[in-house]
Coordinates of C-alpha atoms in Angstrom, one line a residue:
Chain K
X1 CA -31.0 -20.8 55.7
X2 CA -33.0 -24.0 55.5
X3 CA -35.7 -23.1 58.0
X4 CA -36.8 -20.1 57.4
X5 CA -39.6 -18.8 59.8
X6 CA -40.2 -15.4 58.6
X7 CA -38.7 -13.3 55.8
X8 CA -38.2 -9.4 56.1
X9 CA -37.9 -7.9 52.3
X10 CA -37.7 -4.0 51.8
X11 CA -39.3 -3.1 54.6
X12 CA -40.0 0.4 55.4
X13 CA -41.5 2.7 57.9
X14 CA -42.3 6.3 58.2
X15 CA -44.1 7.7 61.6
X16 CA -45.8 10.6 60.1
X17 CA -42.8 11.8 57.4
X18 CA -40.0 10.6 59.7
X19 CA -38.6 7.0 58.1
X20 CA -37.7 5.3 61.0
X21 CA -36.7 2.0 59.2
X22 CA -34.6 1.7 55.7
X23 CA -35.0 -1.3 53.1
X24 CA -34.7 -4.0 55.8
X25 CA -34.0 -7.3 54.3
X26 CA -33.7 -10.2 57.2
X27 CA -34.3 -13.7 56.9
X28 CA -35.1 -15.2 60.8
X29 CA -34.6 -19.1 61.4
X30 CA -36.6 -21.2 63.0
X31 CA -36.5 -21.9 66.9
X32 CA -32.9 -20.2 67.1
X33 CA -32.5 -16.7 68.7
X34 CA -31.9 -13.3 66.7
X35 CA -31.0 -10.6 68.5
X36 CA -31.6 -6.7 67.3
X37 CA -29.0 -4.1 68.6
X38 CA -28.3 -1.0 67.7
X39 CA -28.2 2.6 69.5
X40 CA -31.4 4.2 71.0
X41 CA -33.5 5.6 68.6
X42 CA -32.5 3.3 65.9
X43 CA -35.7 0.9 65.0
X44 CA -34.9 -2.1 67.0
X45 CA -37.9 -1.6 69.0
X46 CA -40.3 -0.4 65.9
X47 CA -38.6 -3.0 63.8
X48 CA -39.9 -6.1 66.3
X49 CA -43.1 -4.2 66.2
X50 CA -43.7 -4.1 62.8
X51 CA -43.4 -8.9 63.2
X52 CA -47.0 -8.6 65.3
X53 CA -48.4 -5.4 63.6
X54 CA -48.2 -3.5 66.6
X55 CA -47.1 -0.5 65.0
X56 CA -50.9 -0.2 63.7
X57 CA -51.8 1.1 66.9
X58 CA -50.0 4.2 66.3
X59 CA -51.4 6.9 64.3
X60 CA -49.4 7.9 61.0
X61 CA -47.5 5.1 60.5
X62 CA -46.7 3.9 56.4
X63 CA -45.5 0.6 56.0
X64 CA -43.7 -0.7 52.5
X65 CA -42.1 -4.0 52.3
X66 CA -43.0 -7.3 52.4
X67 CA -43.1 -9.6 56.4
X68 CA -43.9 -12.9 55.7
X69 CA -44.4 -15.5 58.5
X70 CA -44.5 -19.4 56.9
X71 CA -45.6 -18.1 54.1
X72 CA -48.5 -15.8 54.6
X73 CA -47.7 -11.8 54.1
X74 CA -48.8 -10.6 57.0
X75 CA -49.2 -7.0 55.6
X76 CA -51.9 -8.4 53.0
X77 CA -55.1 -7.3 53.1
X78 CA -57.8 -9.6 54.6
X79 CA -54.7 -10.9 57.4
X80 CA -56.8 -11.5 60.1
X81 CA -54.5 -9.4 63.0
X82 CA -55.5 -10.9 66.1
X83 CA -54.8 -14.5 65.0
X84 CA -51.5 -13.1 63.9
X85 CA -50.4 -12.0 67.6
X86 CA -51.4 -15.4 68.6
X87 CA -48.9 -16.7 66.4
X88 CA -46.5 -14.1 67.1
X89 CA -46.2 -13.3 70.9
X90 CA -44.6 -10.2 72.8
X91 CA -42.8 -9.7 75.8
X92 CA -42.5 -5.9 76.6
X93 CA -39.8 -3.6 77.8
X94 CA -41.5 -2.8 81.3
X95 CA -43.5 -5.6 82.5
X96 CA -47.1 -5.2 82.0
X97 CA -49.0 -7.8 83.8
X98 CA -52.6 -7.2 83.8
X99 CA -54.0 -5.7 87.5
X100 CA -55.7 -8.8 87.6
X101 CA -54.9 -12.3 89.7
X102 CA -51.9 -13.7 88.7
X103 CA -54.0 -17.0 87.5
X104 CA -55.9 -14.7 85.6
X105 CA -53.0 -13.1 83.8
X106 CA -52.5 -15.6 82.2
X107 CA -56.0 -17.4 81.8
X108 CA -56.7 -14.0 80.4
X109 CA -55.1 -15.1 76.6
X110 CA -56.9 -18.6 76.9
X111 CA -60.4 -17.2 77.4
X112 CA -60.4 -14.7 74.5
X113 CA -58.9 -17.6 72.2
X114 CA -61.4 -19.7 73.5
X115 CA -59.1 -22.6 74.8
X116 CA -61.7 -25.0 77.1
X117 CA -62.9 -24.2 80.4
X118 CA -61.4 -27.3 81.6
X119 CA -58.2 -27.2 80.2
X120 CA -57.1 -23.5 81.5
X121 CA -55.6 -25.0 85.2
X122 CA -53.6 -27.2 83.7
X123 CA -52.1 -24.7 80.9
X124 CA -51.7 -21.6 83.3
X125 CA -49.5 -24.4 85.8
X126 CA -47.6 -25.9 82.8
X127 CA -47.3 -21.8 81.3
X128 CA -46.0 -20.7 85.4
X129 CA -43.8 -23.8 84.9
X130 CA -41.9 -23.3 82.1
X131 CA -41.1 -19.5 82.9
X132 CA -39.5 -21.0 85.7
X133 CA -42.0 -19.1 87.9
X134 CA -44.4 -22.0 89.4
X135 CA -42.7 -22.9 92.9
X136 CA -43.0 -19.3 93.5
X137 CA -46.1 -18.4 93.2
X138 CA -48.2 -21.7 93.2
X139 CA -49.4 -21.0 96.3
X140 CA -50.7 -17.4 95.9
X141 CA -52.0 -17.8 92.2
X142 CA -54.9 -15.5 93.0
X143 CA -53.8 -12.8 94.6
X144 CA -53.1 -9.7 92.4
X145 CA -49.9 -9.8 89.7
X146 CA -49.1 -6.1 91.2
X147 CA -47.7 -7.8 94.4
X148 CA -44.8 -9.7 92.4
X149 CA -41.3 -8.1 91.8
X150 CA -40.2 -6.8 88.8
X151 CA -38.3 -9.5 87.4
X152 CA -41.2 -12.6 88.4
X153 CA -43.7 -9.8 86.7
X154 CA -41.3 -9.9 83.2
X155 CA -41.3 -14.0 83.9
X156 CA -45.2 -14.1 84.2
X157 CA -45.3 -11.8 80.9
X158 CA -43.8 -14.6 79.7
X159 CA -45.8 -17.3 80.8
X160 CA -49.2 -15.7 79.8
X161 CA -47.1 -15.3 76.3
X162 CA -46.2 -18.8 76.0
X163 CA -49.1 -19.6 77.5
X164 CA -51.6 -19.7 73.8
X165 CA -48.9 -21.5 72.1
X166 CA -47.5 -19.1 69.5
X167 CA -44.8 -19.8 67.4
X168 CA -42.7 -16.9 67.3
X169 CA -42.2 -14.8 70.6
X170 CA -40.5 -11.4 70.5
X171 CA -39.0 -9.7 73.1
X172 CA -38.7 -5.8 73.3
X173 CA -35.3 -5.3 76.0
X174 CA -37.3 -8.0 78.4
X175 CA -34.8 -7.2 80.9
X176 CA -33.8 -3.5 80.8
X177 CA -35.8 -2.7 84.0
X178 CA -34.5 -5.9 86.3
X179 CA -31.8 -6.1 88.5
X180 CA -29.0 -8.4 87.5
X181 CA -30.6 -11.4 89.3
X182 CA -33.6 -11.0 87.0
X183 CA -31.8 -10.7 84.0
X184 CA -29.9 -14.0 84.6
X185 CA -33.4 -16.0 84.7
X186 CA -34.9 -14.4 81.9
X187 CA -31.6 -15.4 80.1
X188 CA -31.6 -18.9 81.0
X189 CA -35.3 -18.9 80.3
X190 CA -34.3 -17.4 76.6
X191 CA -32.1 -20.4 76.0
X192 CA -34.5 -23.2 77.1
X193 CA -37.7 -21.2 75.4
X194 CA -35.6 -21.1 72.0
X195 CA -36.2 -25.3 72.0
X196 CA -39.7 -24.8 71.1
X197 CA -39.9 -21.0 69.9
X198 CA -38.6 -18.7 67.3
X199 CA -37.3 -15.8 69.2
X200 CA -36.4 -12.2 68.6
X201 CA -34.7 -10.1 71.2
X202 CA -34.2 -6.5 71.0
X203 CA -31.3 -5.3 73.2
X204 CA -29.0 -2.9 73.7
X205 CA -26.7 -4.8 75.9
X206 CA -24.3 -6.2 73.8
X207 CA -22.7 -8.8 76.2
X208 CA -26.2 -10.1 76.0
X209 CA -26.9 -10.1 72.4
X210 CA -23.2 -12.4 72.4
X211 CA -24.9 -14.9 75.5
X212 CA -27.9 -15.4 74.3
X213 CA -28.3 -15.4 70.4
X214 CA -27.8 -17.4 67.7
X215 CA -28.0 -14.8 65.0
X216 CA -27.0 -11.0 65.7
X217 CA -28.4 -7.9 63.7
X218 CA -26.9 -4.5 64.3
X219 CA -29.3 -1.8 63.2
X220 CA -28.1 2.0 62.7
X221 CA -30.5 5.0 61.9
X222 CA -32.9 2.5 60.3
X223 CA -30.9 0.4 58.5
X224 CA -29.4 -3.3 59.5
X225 CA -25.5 -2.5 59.1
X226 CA -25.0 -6.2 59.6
X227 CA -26.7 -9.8 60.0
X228 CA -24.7 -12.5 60.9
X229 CA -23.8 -15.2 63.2
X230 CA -23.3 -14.0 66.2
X231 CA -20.4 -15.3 66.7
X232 CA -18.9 -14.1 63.8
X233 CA -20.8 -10.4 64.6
X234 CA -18.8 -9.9 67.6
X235 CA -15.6 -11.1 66.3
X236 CA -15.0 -10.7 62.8
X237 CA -17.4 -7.7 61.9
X238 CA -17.4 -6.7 58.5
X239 CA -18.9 -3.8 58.7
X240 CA -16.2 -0.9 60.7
X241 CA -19.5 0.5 62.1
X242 CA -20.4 -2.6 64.0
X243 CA -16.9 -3.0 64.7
X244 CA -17.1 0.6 66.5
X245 CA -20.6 -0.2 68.2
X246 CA -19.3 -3.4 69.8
X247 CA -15.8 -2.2 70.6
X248 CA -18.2 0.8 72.2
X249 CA -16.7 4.2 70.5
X250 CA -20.4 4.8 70.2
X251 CA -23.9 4.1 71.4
Chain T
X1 CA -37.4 38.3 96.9
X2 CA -38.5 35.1 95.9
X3 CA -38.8 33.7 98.8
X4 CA -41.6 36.1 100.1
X5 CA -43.2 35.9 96.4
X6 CA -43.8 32.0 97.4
X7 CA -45.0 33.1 101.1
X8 CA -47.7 35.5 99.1
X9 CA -48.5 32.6 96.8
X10 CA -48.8 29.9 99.5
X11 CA -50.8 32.2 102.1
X12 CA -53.3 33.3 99.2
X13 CA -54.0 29.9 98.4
X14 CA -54.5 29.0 102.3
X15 CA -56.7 32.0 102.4
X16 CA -58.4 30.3 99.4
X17 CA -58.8 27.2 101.0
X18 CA -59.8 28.4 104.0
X19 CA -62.5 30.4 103.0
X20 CA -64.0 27.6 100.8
X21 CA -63.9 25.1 103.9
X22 CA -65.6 27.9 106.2
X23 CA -68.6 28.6 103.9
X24 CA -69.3 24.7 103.5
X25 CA -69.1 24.6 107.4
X26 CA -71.1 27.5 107.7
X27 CA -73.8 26.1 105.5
X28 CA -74.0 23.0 107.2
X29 CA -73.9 24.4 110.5
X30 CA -76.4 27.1 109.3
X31 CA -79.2 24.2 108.5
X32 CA -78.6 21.9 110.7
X33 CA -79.3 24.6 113.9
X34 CA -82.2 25.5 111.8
X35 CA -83.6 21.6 111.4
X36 CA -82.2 20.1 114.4
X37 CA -85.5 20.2 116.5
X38 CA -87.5 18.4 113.9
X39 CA -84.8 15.6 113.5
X40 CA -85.8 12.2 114.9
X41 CA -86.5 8.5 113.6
X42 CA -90.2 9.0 113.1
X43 CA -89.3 12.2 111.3
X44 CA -87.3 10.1 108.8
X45 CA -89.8 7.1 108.7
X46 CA -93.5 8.6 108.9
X47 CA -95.5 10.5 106.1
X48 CA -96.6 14.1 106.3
X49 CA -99.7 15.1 108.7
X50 CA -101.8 17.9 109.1
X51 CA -101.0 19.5 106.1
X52 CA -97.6 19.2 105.8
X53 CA -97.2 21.3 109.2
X54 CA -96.6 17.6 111.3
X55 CA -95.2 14.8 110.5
X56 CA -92.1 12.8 108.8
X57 CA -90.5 12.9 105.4
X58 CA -90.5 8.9 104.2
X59 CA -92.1 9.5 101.0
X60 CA -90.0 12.0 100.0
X61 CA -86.9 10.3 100.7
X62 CA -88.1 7.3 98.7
X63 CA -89.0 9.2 96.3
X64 CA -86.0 11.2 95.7
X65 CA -83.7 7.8 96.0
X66 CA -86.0 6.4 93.4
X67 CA -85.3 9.3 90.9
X68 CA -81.6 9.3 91.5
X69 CA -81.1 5.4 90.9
X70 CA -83.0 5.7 88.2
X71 CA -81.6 8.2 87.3
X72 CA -78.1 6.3 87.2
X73 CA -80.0 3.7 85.5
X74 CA -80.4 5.0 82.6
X75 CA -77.4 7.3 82.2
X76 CA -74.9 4.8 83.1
X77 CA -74.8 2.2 80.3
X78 CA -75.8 4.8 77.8
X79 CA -73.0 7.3 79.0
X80 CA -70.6 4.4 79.2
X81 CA -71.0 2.9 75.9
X82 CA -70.8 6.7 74.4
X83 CA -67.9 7.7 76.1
X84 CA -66.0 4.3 74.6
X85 CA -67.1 5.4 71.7
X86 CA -66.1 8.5 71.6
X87 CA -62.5 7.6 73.1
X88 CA -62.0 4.5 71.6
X89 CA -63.4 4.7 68.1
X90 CA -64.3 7.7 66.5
X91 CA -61.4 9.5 64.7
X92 CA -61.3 13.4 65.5
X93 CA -63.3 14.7 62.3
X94 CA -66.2 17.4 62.4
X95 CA -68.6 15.1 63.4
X96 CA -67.1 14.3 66.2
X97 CA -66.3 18.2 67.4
X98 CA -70.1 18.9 66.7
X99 CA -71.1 15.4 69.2
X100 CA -68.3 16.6 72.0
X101 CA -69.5 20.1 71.6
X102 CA -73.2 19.3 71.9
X103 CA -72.0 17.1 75.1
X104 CA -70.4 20.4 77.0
X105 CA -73.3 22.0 75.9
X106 CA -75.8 19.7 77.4
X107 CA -74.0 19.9 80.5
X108 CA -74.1 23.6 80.8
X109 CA -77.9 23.7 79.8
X110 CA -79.7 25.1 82.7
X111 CA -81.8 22.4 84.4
X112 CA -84.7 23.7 84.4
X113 CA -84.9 23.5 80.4
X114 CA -84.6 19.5 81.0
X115 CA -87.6 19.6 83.1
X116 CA -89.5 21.3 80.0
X117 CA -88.3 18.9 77.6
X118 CA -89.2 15.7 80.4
X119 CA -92.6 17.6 80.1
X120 CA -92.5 17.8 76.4
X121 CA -91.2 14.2 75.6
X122 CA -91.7 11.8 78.3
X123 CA -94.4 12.8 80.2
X124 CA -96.7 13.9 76.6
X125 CA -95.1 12.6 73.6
X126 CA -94.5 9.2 75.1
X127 CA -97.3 9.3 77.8
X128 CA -95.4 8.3 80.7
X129 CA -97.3 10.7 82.8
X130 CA -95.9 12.5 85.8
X131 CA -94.3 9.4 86.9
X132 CA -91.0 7.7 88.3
X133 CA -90.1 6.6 84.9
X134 CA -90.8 10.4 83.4
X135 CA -88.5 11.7 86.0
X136 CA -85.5 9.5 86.2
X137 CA -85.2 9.7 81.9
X138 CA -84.7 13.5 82.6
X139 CA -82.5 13.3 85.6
X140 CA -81.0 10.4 83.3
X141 CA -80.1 13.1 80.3
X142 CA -79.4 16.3 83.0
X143 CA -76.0 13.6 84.5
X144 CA -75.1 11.9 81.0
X145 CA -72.6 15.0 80.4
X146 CA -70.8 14.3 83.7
X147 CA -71.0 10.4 83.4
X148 CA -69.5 10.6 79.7
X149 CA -66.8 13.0 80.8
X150 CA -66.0 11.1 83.5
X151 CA -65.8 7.8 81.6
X152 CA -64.1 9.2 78.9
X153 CA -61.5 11.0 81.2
X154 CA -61.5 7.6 83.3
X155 CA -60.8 5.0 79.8
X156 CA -58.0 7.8 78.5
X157 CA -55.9 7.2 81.4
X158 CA -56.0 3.6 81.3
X159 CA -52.1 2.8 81.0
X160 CA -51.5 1.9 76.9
X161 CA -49.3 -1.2 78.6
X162 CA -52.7 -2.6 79.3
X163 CA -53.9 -2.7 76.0
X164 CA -50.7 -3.2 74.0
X165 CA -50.6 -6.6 76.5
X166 CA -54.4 -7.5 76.0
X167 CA -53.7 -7.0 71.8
X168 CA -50.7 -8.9 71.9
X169 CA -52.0 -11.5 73.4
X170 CA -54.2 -11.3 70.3
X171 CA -57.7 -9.9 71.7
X172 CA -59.8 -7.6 70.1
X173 CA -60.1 -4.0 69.9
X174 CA -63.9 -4.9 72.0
X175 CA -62.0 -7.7 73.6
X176 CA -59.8 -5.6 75.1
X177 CA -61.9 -2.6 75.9
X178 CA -64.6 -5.1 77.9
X179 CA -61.8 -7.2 80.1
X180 CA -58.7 -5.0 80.3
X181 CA -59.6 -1.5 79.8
X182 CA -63.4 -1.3 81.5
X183 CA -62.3 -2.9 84.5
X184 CA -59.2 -0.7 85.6
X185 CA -61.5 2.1 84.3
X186 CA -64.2 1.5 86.7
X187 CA -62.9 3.7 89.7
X188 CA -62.6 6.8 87.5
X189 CA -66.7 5.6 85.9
X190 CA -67.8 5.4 89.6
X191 CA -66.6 8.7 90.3
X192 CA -68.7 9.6 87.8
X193 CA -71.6 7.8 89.1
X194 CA -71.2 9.6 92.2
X195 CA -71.5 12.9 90.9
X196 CA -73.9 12.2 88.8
X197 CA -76.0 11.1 91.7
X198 CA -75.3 13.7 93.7
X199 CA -76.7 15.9 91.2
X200 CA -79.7 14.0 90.6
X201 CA -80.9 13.7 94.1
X202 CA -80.5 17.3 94.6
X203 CA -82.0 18.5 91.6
X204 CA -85.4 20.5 91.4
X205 CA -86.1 21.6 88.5
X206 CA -85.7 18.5 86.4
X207 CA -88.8 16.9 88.6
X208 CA -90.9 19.4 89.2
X209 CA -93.2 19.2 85.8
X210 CA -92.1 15.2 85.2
X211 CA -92.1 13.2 88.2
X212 CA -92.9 15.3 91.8
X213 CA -95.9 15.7 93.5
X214 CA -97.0 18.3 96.1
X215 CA -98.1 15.7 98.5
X216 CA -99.3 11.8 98.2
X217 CA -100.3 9.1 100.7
X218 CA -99.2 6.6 99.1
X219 CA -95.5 5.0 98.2
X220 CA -95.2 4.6 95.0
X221 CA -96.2 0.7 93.3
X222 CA -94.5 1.1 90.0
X223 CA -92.4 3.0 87.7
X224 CA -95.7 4.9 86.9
X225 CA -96.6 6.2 90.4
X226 CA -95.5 9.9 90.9
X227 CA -93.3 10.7 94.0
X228 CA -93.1 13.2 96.9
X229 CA -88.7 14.3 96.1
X230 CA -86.8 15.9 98.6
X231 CA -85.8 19.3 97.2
X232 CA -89.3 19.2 95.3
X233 CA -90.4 18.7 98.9
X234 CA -88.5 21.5 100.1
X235 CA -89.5 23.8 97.5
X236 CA -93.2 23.4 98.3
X237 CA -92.7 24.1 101.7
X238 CA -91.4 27.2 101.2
X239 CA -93.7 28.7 98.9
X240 CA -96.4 26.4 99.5
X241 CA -98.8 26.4 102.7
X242 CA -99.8 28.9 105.1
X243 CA -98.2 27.9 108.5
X244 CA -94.6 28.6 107.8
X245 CA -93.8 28.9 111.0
X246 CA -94.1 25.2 111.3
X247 CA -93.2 24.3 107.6
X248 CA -89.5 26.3 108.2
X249 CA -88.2 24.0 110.3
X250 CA -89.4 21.1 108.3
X251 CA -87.7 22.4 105.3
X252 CA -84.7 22.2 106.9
X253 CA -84.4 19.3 108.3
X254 CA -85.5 17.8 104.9
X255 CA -82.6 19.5 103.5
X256 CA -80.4 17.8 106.5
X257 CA -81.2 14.4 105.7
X258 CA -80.9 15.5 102.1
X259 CA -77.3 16.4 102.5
X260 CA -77.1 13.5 104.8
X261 CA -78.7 11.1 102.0
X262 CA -76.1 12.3 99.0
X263 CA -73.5 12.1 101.4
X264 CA -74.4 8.8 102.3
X265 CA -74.7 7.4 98.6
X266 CA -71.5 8.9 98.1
X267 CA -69.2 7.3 100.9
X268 CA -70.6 3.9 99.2
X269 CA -69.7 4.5 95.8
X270 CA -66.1 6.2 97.5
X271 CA -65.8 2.5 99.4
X272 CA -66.4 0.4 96.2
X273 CA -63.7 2.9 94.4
X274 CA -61.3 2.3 97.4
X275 CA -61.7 -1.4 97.3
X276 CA -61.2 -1.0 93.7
X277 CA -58.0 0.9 94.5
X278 CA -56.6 -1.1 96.6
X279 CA -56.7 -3.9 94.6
X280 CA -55.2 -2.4 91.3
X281 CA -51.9 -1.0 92.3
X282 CA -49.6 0.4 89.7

């Protein structure tokens, strides 16, 4: 791959003594969409937390490997963490506004990286805009995030992500708690935000994985079984396991 | 079988309940018969006359709210900014045990041992005197248990979406604690506050060597002036005095507008929690 964003070699994770992830070796291209699918309880999650060194939060965890993100290991000592998640954004599984005004949702991310006082309007109406959320809420900006639906709550997770500019945004199932109307706009959004971002998508909906990726990795137990074009993922696997996952004898 | 197992269960614990409601109504009933005739505006705003046998309460009600605010003063950043400490920083080692276990200590140390060590620190070692400022330190250390607890319990159950949000967003562990976490904690800190008020305007002992004064004339002109206190007041007129015929009833309608005065500090902590509430929903 020519444009190689971030590079994944031997990575591996234990929670406590319990491996969770297995010699992963990935190589993620530049503003094109990967997806991660695999059974529950396989990684995918703890794999797109290890890209934004979530997993430091939880107690016990042992990291080997190597992530690098445009060059910089991420895992070295002296990596400054918190300038790291600005590069590297996150959209949760369950969305997680802030109980705060919707404006300040996402003016929230520009304060603490000290973007201008000036400038915030401007940036939370261009963020709203391009998470195809603005017409719906421009006129109640500051009433409480709490009072949106489930599906313009995951779309304003987005918009205070995108919202500090990062570079690579990863997506934990962003639409495993919509209904199917939600799901459709985050998808759409996926395909327009994938002009300007690097983006990682865990899933475990494999019709979505094929709509809305570029690249496809199928994790099992720990391990990526297969990394591929999607395309060529869904119908030429050369792994039987993936074969098996997709054609859904398990999972 | 089972069934009447549950109506034993349920019926006890009605008892239960029942009981507890009866003595608080009992209580209040008891003393506010027993104050009632003395109750009346000038009773609230006049000072004492004829030796305490005549006369209204003010000084002892400004005194008392005095001791509890500053009470709260004190205790509240410092039982704050040790209960993030001790939830969000330290790591469980002995250390810590020995600080949480001198914490549930504190808070089961009898009050009265607080008012010694007011005497002791504040009032001698630091020569406040028997003062406002003497009296609100103690009352400050006798409610930093409950305030710490309460905190502590209050920034635990913060929702870890919050703060996984706030750090991938690429804030600060302090970052996040001061925007995200202290602000959706606040309802759960203010219920702390309003214990730990309750307790302060109602205590005796705390005041009694460091900050309370049988009887003055004056309201007090700085954070060195000592203070008439309600229960202090209460106290004297019980034991104090040689008409107690006419001090009874003042005693209890000082501890009616006590009650009235903690309930009354309450409800506005309870409305600032509410409002709180309301607009955090999740």
């Amino acid at each position: 791959m020519v444009n190689t964003k971030i590079f994944i070699k031997n990575l591996n994770l234990w929670f406590g003594k319990k491996q969770v992830l297995v010699d992963v070796n990935m190589n993620i291209a530049k503003k094109t969409v990967t997806a991660i699918m695999g059974p529950s309880g396989c990684g995918k999650s703890t794999f797109l937390r290890c890209l934004n060194r979530m997993n430091d939060l939880t107690d016990g965890v042992k990291i080997t490997g190597e992530i690098t993100i445009d060059n910089k290991k991420i895992y070295e000592n002296g990596t400054d963490v918190p300038t790291l998640r600005r590069k590297v954004g996150m959209v949760f599984q369950r969305p997680n506004p802030f109980p705060k005004s919707i404006y300040d949702n996402i003016a929230y991310g520009l304060r603490i990286n000290k973007v201008s006082r000036n400038k915030i309007p401007e940036i939370v109406e261009k963020s709203l805009e391009a998470a195809a959320l603005w017409t719906e809420v421009k006129d109640r900006l500051h009433e409480s995030a709490m009072e949106l639906s489930g599906g313009q709550q995951q779309r304003l997770c987005i918009a205070r992500a995108i919202a500090i500019e990062p570079e690579v945004i990863l997506m934990d199932e962003p639409c495993s708690s919509l209904d199917p109307a939600g799901m459709f706009k985050i998808e759409d959004l996926i395909e327009k935000l994938k002009e300007e971002y690097t983006i990682i998508v865990v899933t475990h909906n494999m019709q979505q994985a094929a709509r809305i990726s570029n690249f496809t990795a199928f994790l099992y137990l720990g391990r990526v079984m297969e990394f591929g074009d999607t395309n060529q993922i869904f119908t030429k696997p050369k792994e039987k396991l993936t074969e098996n996952y997709i054609s859904g004898k398990f999972g | 079988m089972r069934k009447f197992n549950q109506f034993i269960g349920f019926t006890f614990s009605k008892l239960a309940v029942s009981i507890v409601i009866l003595t608080l109504f009992a209580i209040l009933l008891f003393i506010f018969k027993r104050g009632f005739s003395v109750l009346n505006p000038s009773f609230i705003f006049e000072f004492p006359k004829d030796g305490m046998t005549k006369g209204g309460i003010f000084p002892a009600i400004i005194g008392t709210l005095c001791l509890s605010f500053g009470g709260i003063l004190f205790a509240l950043p410092l039982g704050v900014m040790g209960a993030i400490y001790l939830s969000e920083y330290a790591k469980s080692n002995i250390v810590i045990r020995i600080i949480r276990l001198g914490i549930n200590n504190l808070a089961g140390t009898p009050s009265v041992v607080f008012g010694l060590f007011g005497l002791a620190v504040f009032v001698k070692f630091f020569g406040f005197g028997v003062s406002i400022l003497s009296g609100s330190l103690t009352l400050g250390i006798l409610i930093l248990p409950v305030i710490i607890r309460t905190t502590e319990e209050a920034i635990t159950a913060v929702p870890k979406e919050f703060r996984e949000a706030s750090y991938a967003l690429g804030a600060t562990k302090w970052e996040t604690i001061k925007k995200v976490v202290l602000p959706v904690a606040t309802p759960g800190i203010l219920t702390g506050v309003i214990l730990g008020v309750g307790r302060a305007a109602g205590e005796t002992a705390p005041i009694l060597f460091t900050a309370t004064t049988f009887y003055t004339r004056y309201l007090p002109d700085s954070i060195f002036s000592e203070v008439m206190a309600l229960p202090y007041h209460i106290y004297a007129l019980m034991t104090e005095g040689t008409k107690s015929e006419l001090q009874l009833p003042i005693a209890y309608g000082t501890a009616v507008v006590l009650l009235f005065l903690v309930l009354g500090i309450n409800l506005i902590a309870i409305t600032i929690r509410y409002r709180a509430r309301k607009e955090k929903k999740w």
